[in-house]
């Protein structure tokens, strides 16, 4: 007996939409990006795993690592809170000082996952169905991930997802939120959302559109098919590092070295590189308010579908199914 459809607008978070924000001149800029404290408190108690930040992993480069390897770095609500904190710490570290010599030397950040897989999406076994399918949960999760990834894209840092294995569902959305993707010949990206009975909820629908033409985006999201290394390279969605299994951390640092050091091997002035990132992002619409408005539309679709019959059936099938049946990548 299919589950009773849930009321779609049962609970709405009071995250002011852009229109509301523009109407009120009293809200400071980017209030819409401030995470809801109730969500942060709530989400901390769901799931395992962690997200670590090494702010100076290499000269001028920070490292964000997803750690839930036994679940292919699936992202629990707890890990979403960790990621939000890590992005907040990087925002603080990037604040430019009056004296440019005093400012941070940060230029780039590598996003990777323990063991090489970046992320296999939302951790489907992290949250009890009564919570995961509660009408407020999809709004909370999508709003928090939209805010966090939008803030990641607004950082004046060059961001790179370094992947040696899978980036599936929300994991593919994480990968597309970065400026660059560095992959191995074995990497697979797969927007499985259609097979989960939903549309993207972490930004992937918007980010993919910023790289590819309409028809290709529709085909990739509409079929949920796997994208291998050769096609990702051909679509200019990723750079491929040859080699059986890349060390995602070191390969990421090596890739970003052209931004941290000049051809003679001297450190570039970090505040100039950060300004360059700000300029290019503003010109290409990355992290802009227009992009946020598109994320709001993505969230409306996602919330409408999450917890409905097709989604519940897909999640219950995944959680209850033996390994072999589901890995049809
Ligand atoms: C906005 C949310 C977004 C959406 O709605 O679409 C989502 O992200 S929903 C989640 C979408 N993700 C998936 O459907 C990916 C599911 N996982 C796989 O397809 C495979 O695990 C794969 C390809 C990532 C790796 O396959 P492989 O054969 O190498 O490993 P296993 O399948 O045996 O997985 C090992 C172990 O990890 C557990 N696992 C993997 N992914 C998840 C996940 N997303 N949530 C929870 N657990 C996950 C898997 O169950 C295995 O655990 P075990 O206890 O050993 O059975």
Short mmCIF file of N, CA and C in Angstrom, two decimals, residues 36-110:
data_model
loop_
_atom_site.label_atom_id
_atom_site.label_comp_id
_atom_site.label_asym_id
_atom_site.label_seq_id
_atom_site.Cartn_x
_atom_site.Cartn_y
_atom_site.Cartn_z
N UNK A 36 20.08 28.21 9.72
CA UNK A 36 19.07 28.21 10.79
C UNK A 36 19.64 27.47 12.02
N UNK A 37 19.70 28.14 13.16
CA UNK A 37 20.34 27.52 14.33
C UNK A 37 19.58 26.27 14.78
N UNK A 38 18.26 26.28 14.60
CA UNK A 38 17.49 25.08 15.00
C UNK A 38 17.90 23.88 14.14
N UNK A 39 18.10 24.13 12.86
CA UNK A 39 18.51 23.05 11.95
C UNK A 39 19.88 22.52 12.36
N UNK A 40 20.81 23.44 12.63
CA UNK A 40 22.18 23.02 13.02
C UNK A 40 22.11 22.16 14.27
N UNK A 41 21.32 22.57 15.25
CA UNK A 41 21.21 21.83 16.53
C UNK A 41 20.55 20.46 16.28
N UNK A 42 19.52 20.47 15.48
CA UNK A 42 18.73 19.28 15.15
C UNK A 42 19.60 18.27 14.38
N UNK A 43 20.27 18.74 13.35
CA UNK A 43 20.99 17.85 12.43
C UNK A 43 22.22 17.21 13.07
N UNK A 44 22.77 17.87 14.09
CA UNK A 44 23.99 17.34 14.74
C UNK A 44 23.76 15.94 15.30
N UNK A 45 22.52 15.63 15.62
CA UNK A 45 22.28 14.35 16.30
C UNK A 45 21.94 13.21 15.33
N UNK A 46 22.02 13.48 14.03
CA UNK A 46 21.64 12.41 13.10
C UNK A 46 22.83 11.93 12.27
N UNK A 47 23.18 10.66 12.47
CA UNK A 47 24.17 10.03 11.60
C UNK A 47 25.57 10.07 12.16
N UNK A 48 26.46 9.38 11.44
CA UNK A 48 27.87 9.27 11.87
C UNK A 48 28.74 10.00 10.86
N UNK A 49 30.04 9.76 10.96
CA UNK A 49 30.97 10.40 10.03
C UNK A 49 31.29 11.82 10.47
N UNK A 50 32.21 12.43 9.74
CA UNK A 50 32.61 13.81 10.08
C UNK A 50 33.16 14.47 8.82
N UNK A 51 33.31 15.79 8.92
CA UNK A 51 33.98 16.54 7.84
C UNK A 51 35.08 17.36 8.52
N UNK A 52 36.32 17.14 8.06
CA UNK A 52 37.44 17.83 8.73
C UNK A 52 37.93 18.98 7.84
N UNK A 53 38.51 19.99 8.51
CA UNK A 53 39.15 21.10 7.78
C UNK A 53 40.59 21.23 8.27
N UNK A 54 41.52 21.16 7.29
CA UNK A 54 42.93 21.47 7.59
C UNK A 54 43.21 22.81 6.90
N UNK A 55 43.18 23.93 7.66
CA UNK A 55 43.24 25.24 7.01
C UNK A 55 44.55 25.55 6.29
N UNK A 56 45.60 24.84 6.70
CA UNK A 56 46.88 25.07 6.01
C UNK A 56 47.50 23.73 5.67
N UNK A 57 46.80 22.96 4.85
CA UNK A 57 47.28 21.61 4.50
C UNK A 57 48.57 21.69 3.71
N UNK A 58 48.65 22.72 2.89
CA UNK A 58 49.88 22.98 2.11
C UNK A 58 49.96 24.50 1.97
N UNK A 59 51.09 25.05 1.58
CA UNK A 59 51.19 26.51 1.49
C UNK A 59 50.07 27.10 0.62
N UNK A 60 49.20 27.91 1.25
CA UNK A 60 48.11 28.57 0.52
C UNK A 60 46.91 27.69 0.23
N UNK A 61 46.94 26.44 0.72
CA UNK A 61 45.85 25.51 0.38
C UNK A 61 45.26 24.86 1.62
N UNK A 62 43.93 24.94 1.71
CA UNK A 62 43.20 24.26 2.79
C UNK A 62 42.66 22.94 2.24
N UNK A 63 42.34 22.02 3.16
CA UNK A 63 41.79 20.72 2.75
C UNK A 63 40.52 20.44 3.55
N UNK A 64 39.43 20.15 2.83
CA UNK A 64 38.18 19.70 3.48
C UNK A 64 38.01 18.23 3.11
N UNK A 65 37.90 17.36 4.12
CA UNK A 65 37.79 15.93 3.85
C UNK A 65 36.53 15.34 4.48
N UNK A 66 35.73 14.65 3.67
CA UNK A 66 34.55 13.94 4.15
C UNK A 66 35.02 12.59 4.68
N UNK A 67 34.58 12.23 5.89
CA UNK A 67 35.06 10.98 6.51
C UNK A 67 33.87 10.11 6.93
N UNK A 68 33.48 9.24 6.08
CA UNK A 68 32.45 8.24 6.36
C UNK A 68 32.70 7.09 5.40
N UNK A 69 33.97 6.67 5.35
CA UNK A 69 34.46 5.79 4.28
C UNK A 69 33.66 4.49 4.18
N UNK A 70 33.19 3.99 5.34
CA UNK A 70 32.50 2.69 5.23
C UNK A 70 31.16 2.84 4.50
N UNK A 71 30.74 4.08 4.31
CA UNK A 71 29.52 4.29 3.52
C UNK A 71 29.83 5.13 2.27
N UNK A 72 31.08 4.98 1.79
CA UNK A 72 31.50 5.70 0.58
C UNK A 72 31.33 7.20 0.76
N UNK A 73 31.58 7.62 2.02
CA UNK A 73 31.49 9.05 2.39
C UNK A 73 30.12 9.63 2.14
N UNK A 74 29.08 8.78 2.32
CA UNK A 74 27.71 9.32 2.30
C UNK A 74 27.63 10.39 3.38
N UNK A 75 26.81 11.41 3.11
CA UNK A 75 26.79 12.57 4.00
C UNK A 75 25.58 12.53 4.95
N UNK A 76 25.88 12.37 6.24
CA UNK A 76 24.80 12.39 7.25
C UNK A 76 24.46 13.84 7.58
N UNK A 77 23.31 14.09 8.22
CA UNK A 77 23.01 15.46 8.67
C UNK A 77 24.12 16.02 9.55
N UNK A 78 24.72 15.18 10.40
CA UNK A 78 25.83 15.62 11.27
C UNK A 78 26.97 16.15 10.41
N UNK A 79 27.27 15.45 9.32
CA UNK A 79 28.37 15.87 8.44
C UNK A 79 28.03 17.17 7.72
N UNK A 80 26.72 17.40 7.47
CA UNK A 80 26.32 18.65 6.82
C UNK A 80 26.62 19.83 7.75
N UNK A 81 26.42 19.61 9.04
CA UNK A 81 26.73 20.66 10.02
C UNK A 81 28.24 20.90 10.06
N UNK A 82 29.01 19.81 10.03
CA UNK A 82 30.48 19.93 10.01
C UNK A 82 30.93 20.74 8.79
N UNK A 83 30.34 20.43 7.63
CA UNK A 83 30.73 21.12 6.38
C UNK A 83 30.40 22.61 6.49
N UNK A 84 29.25 22.91 7.08
CA UNK A 84 28.85 24.31 7.24
C UNK A 84 29.86 25.05 8.11
N UNK A 85 30.31 24.38 9.17
CA UNK A 85 31.30 24.99 10.09
C UNK A 85 32.61 25.22 9.33
N UNK A 86 33.03 24.22 8.54
CA UNK A 86 34.31 24.32 7.82
C UNK A 86 34.28 25.51 6.85
N UNK A 87 33.16 25.69 6.15
CA UNK A 87 33.05 26.82 5.22
C UNK A 87 33.05 28.14 6.00
N UNK A 88 32.39 28.15 7.15
CA UNK A 88 32.41 29.36 7.99
C UNK A 88 33.81 29.71 8.45
N UNK A 89 34.60 28.70 8.81
CA UNK A 89 35.99 28.95 9.22
C UNK A 89 36.81 29.52 8.06
N UNK A 90 36.57 29.00 6.86
CA UNK A 90 37.32 29.51 5.69
C UNK A 90 36.90 30.95 5.39
N UNK A 91 35.63 31.29 5.59
CA UNK A 91 35.18 32.68 5.38
C UNK A 91 35.96 33.62 6.31
N UNK A 92 36.14 33.16 7.56
CA UNK A 92 36.88 33.98 8.53
C UNK A 92 38.34 34.12 8.11
N UNK A 93 38.93 33.02 7.67
CA UNK A 93 40.35 33.03 7.30
C UNK A 93 40.61 33.89 6.06
N UNK A 94 39.56 34.10 5.24
CA UNK A 94 39.77 34.84 3.98
C UNK A 94 39.54 36.33 4.12
N UNK A 95 39.15 36.76 5.33
CA UNK A 95 38.86 38.19 5.46
C UNK A 95 40.15 38.96 5.18
N UNK A 96 40.10 39.87 4.20
CA UNK A 96 41.31 40.62 3.87
C UNK A 96 41.58 41.67 4.94
N UNK A 97 42.84 41.90 5.21
CA UNK A 97 43.21 42.90 6.22
C UNK A 97 43.62 44.18 5.48
N UNK A 98 43.69 45.26 6.23
CA UNK A 98 44.11 46.54 5.62
C UNK A 98 45.48 46.36 4.98
N UNK A 99 46.40 45.78 5.81
CA UNK A 99 47.77 45.62 5.28
C UNK A 99 47.84 44.29 4.53
N UNK A 100 47.96 44.37 3.22
CA UNK A 100 47.89 43.15 2.40
C UNK A 100 48.93 42.11 2.83
N UNK A 101 50.02 42.56 3.41
CA UNK A 101 51.06 41.58 3.79
C UNK A 101 50.60 40.78 5.02
N UNK A 102 49.67 41.37 5.77
CA UNK A 102 49.22 40.69 6.99
C UNK A 102 48.16 39.62 6.68
N UNK A 103 47.48 39.80 5.51
CA UNK A 103 46.32 38.92 5.24
C UNK A 103 46.69 37.45 5.16
N UNK A 104 45.66 36.63 5.06
CA UNK A 104 45.86 35.18 4.97
C UNK A 104 46.59 34.84 3.67
N UNK A 105 47.34 33.75 3.68
CA UNK A 105 48.01 33.32 2.42
C UNK A 105 47.13 32.31 1.66
N UNK A 106 45.87 32.16 2.12
CA UNK A 106 44.99 31.15 1.50
C UNK A 106 44.61 31.53 0.07
N UNK A 107 44.73 30.55 -0.82
CA UNK A 107 44.39 30.77 -2.23
C UNK A 107 43.40 29.72 -2.72
N UNK A 108 43.54 28.49 -2.19
CA UNK A 108 42.68 27.43 -2.72
C UNK A 108 42.25 26.44 -1.65
N UNK A 109 41.25 25.62 -2.00
CA UNK A 109 40.80 24.56 -1.09
C UNK A 109 40.50 23.29 -1.89
N UNK A 110 41.02 22.17 -1.38
CA UNK A 110 40.76 20.86 -1.98
C UNK A 110 39.65 20.18 -1.18
#
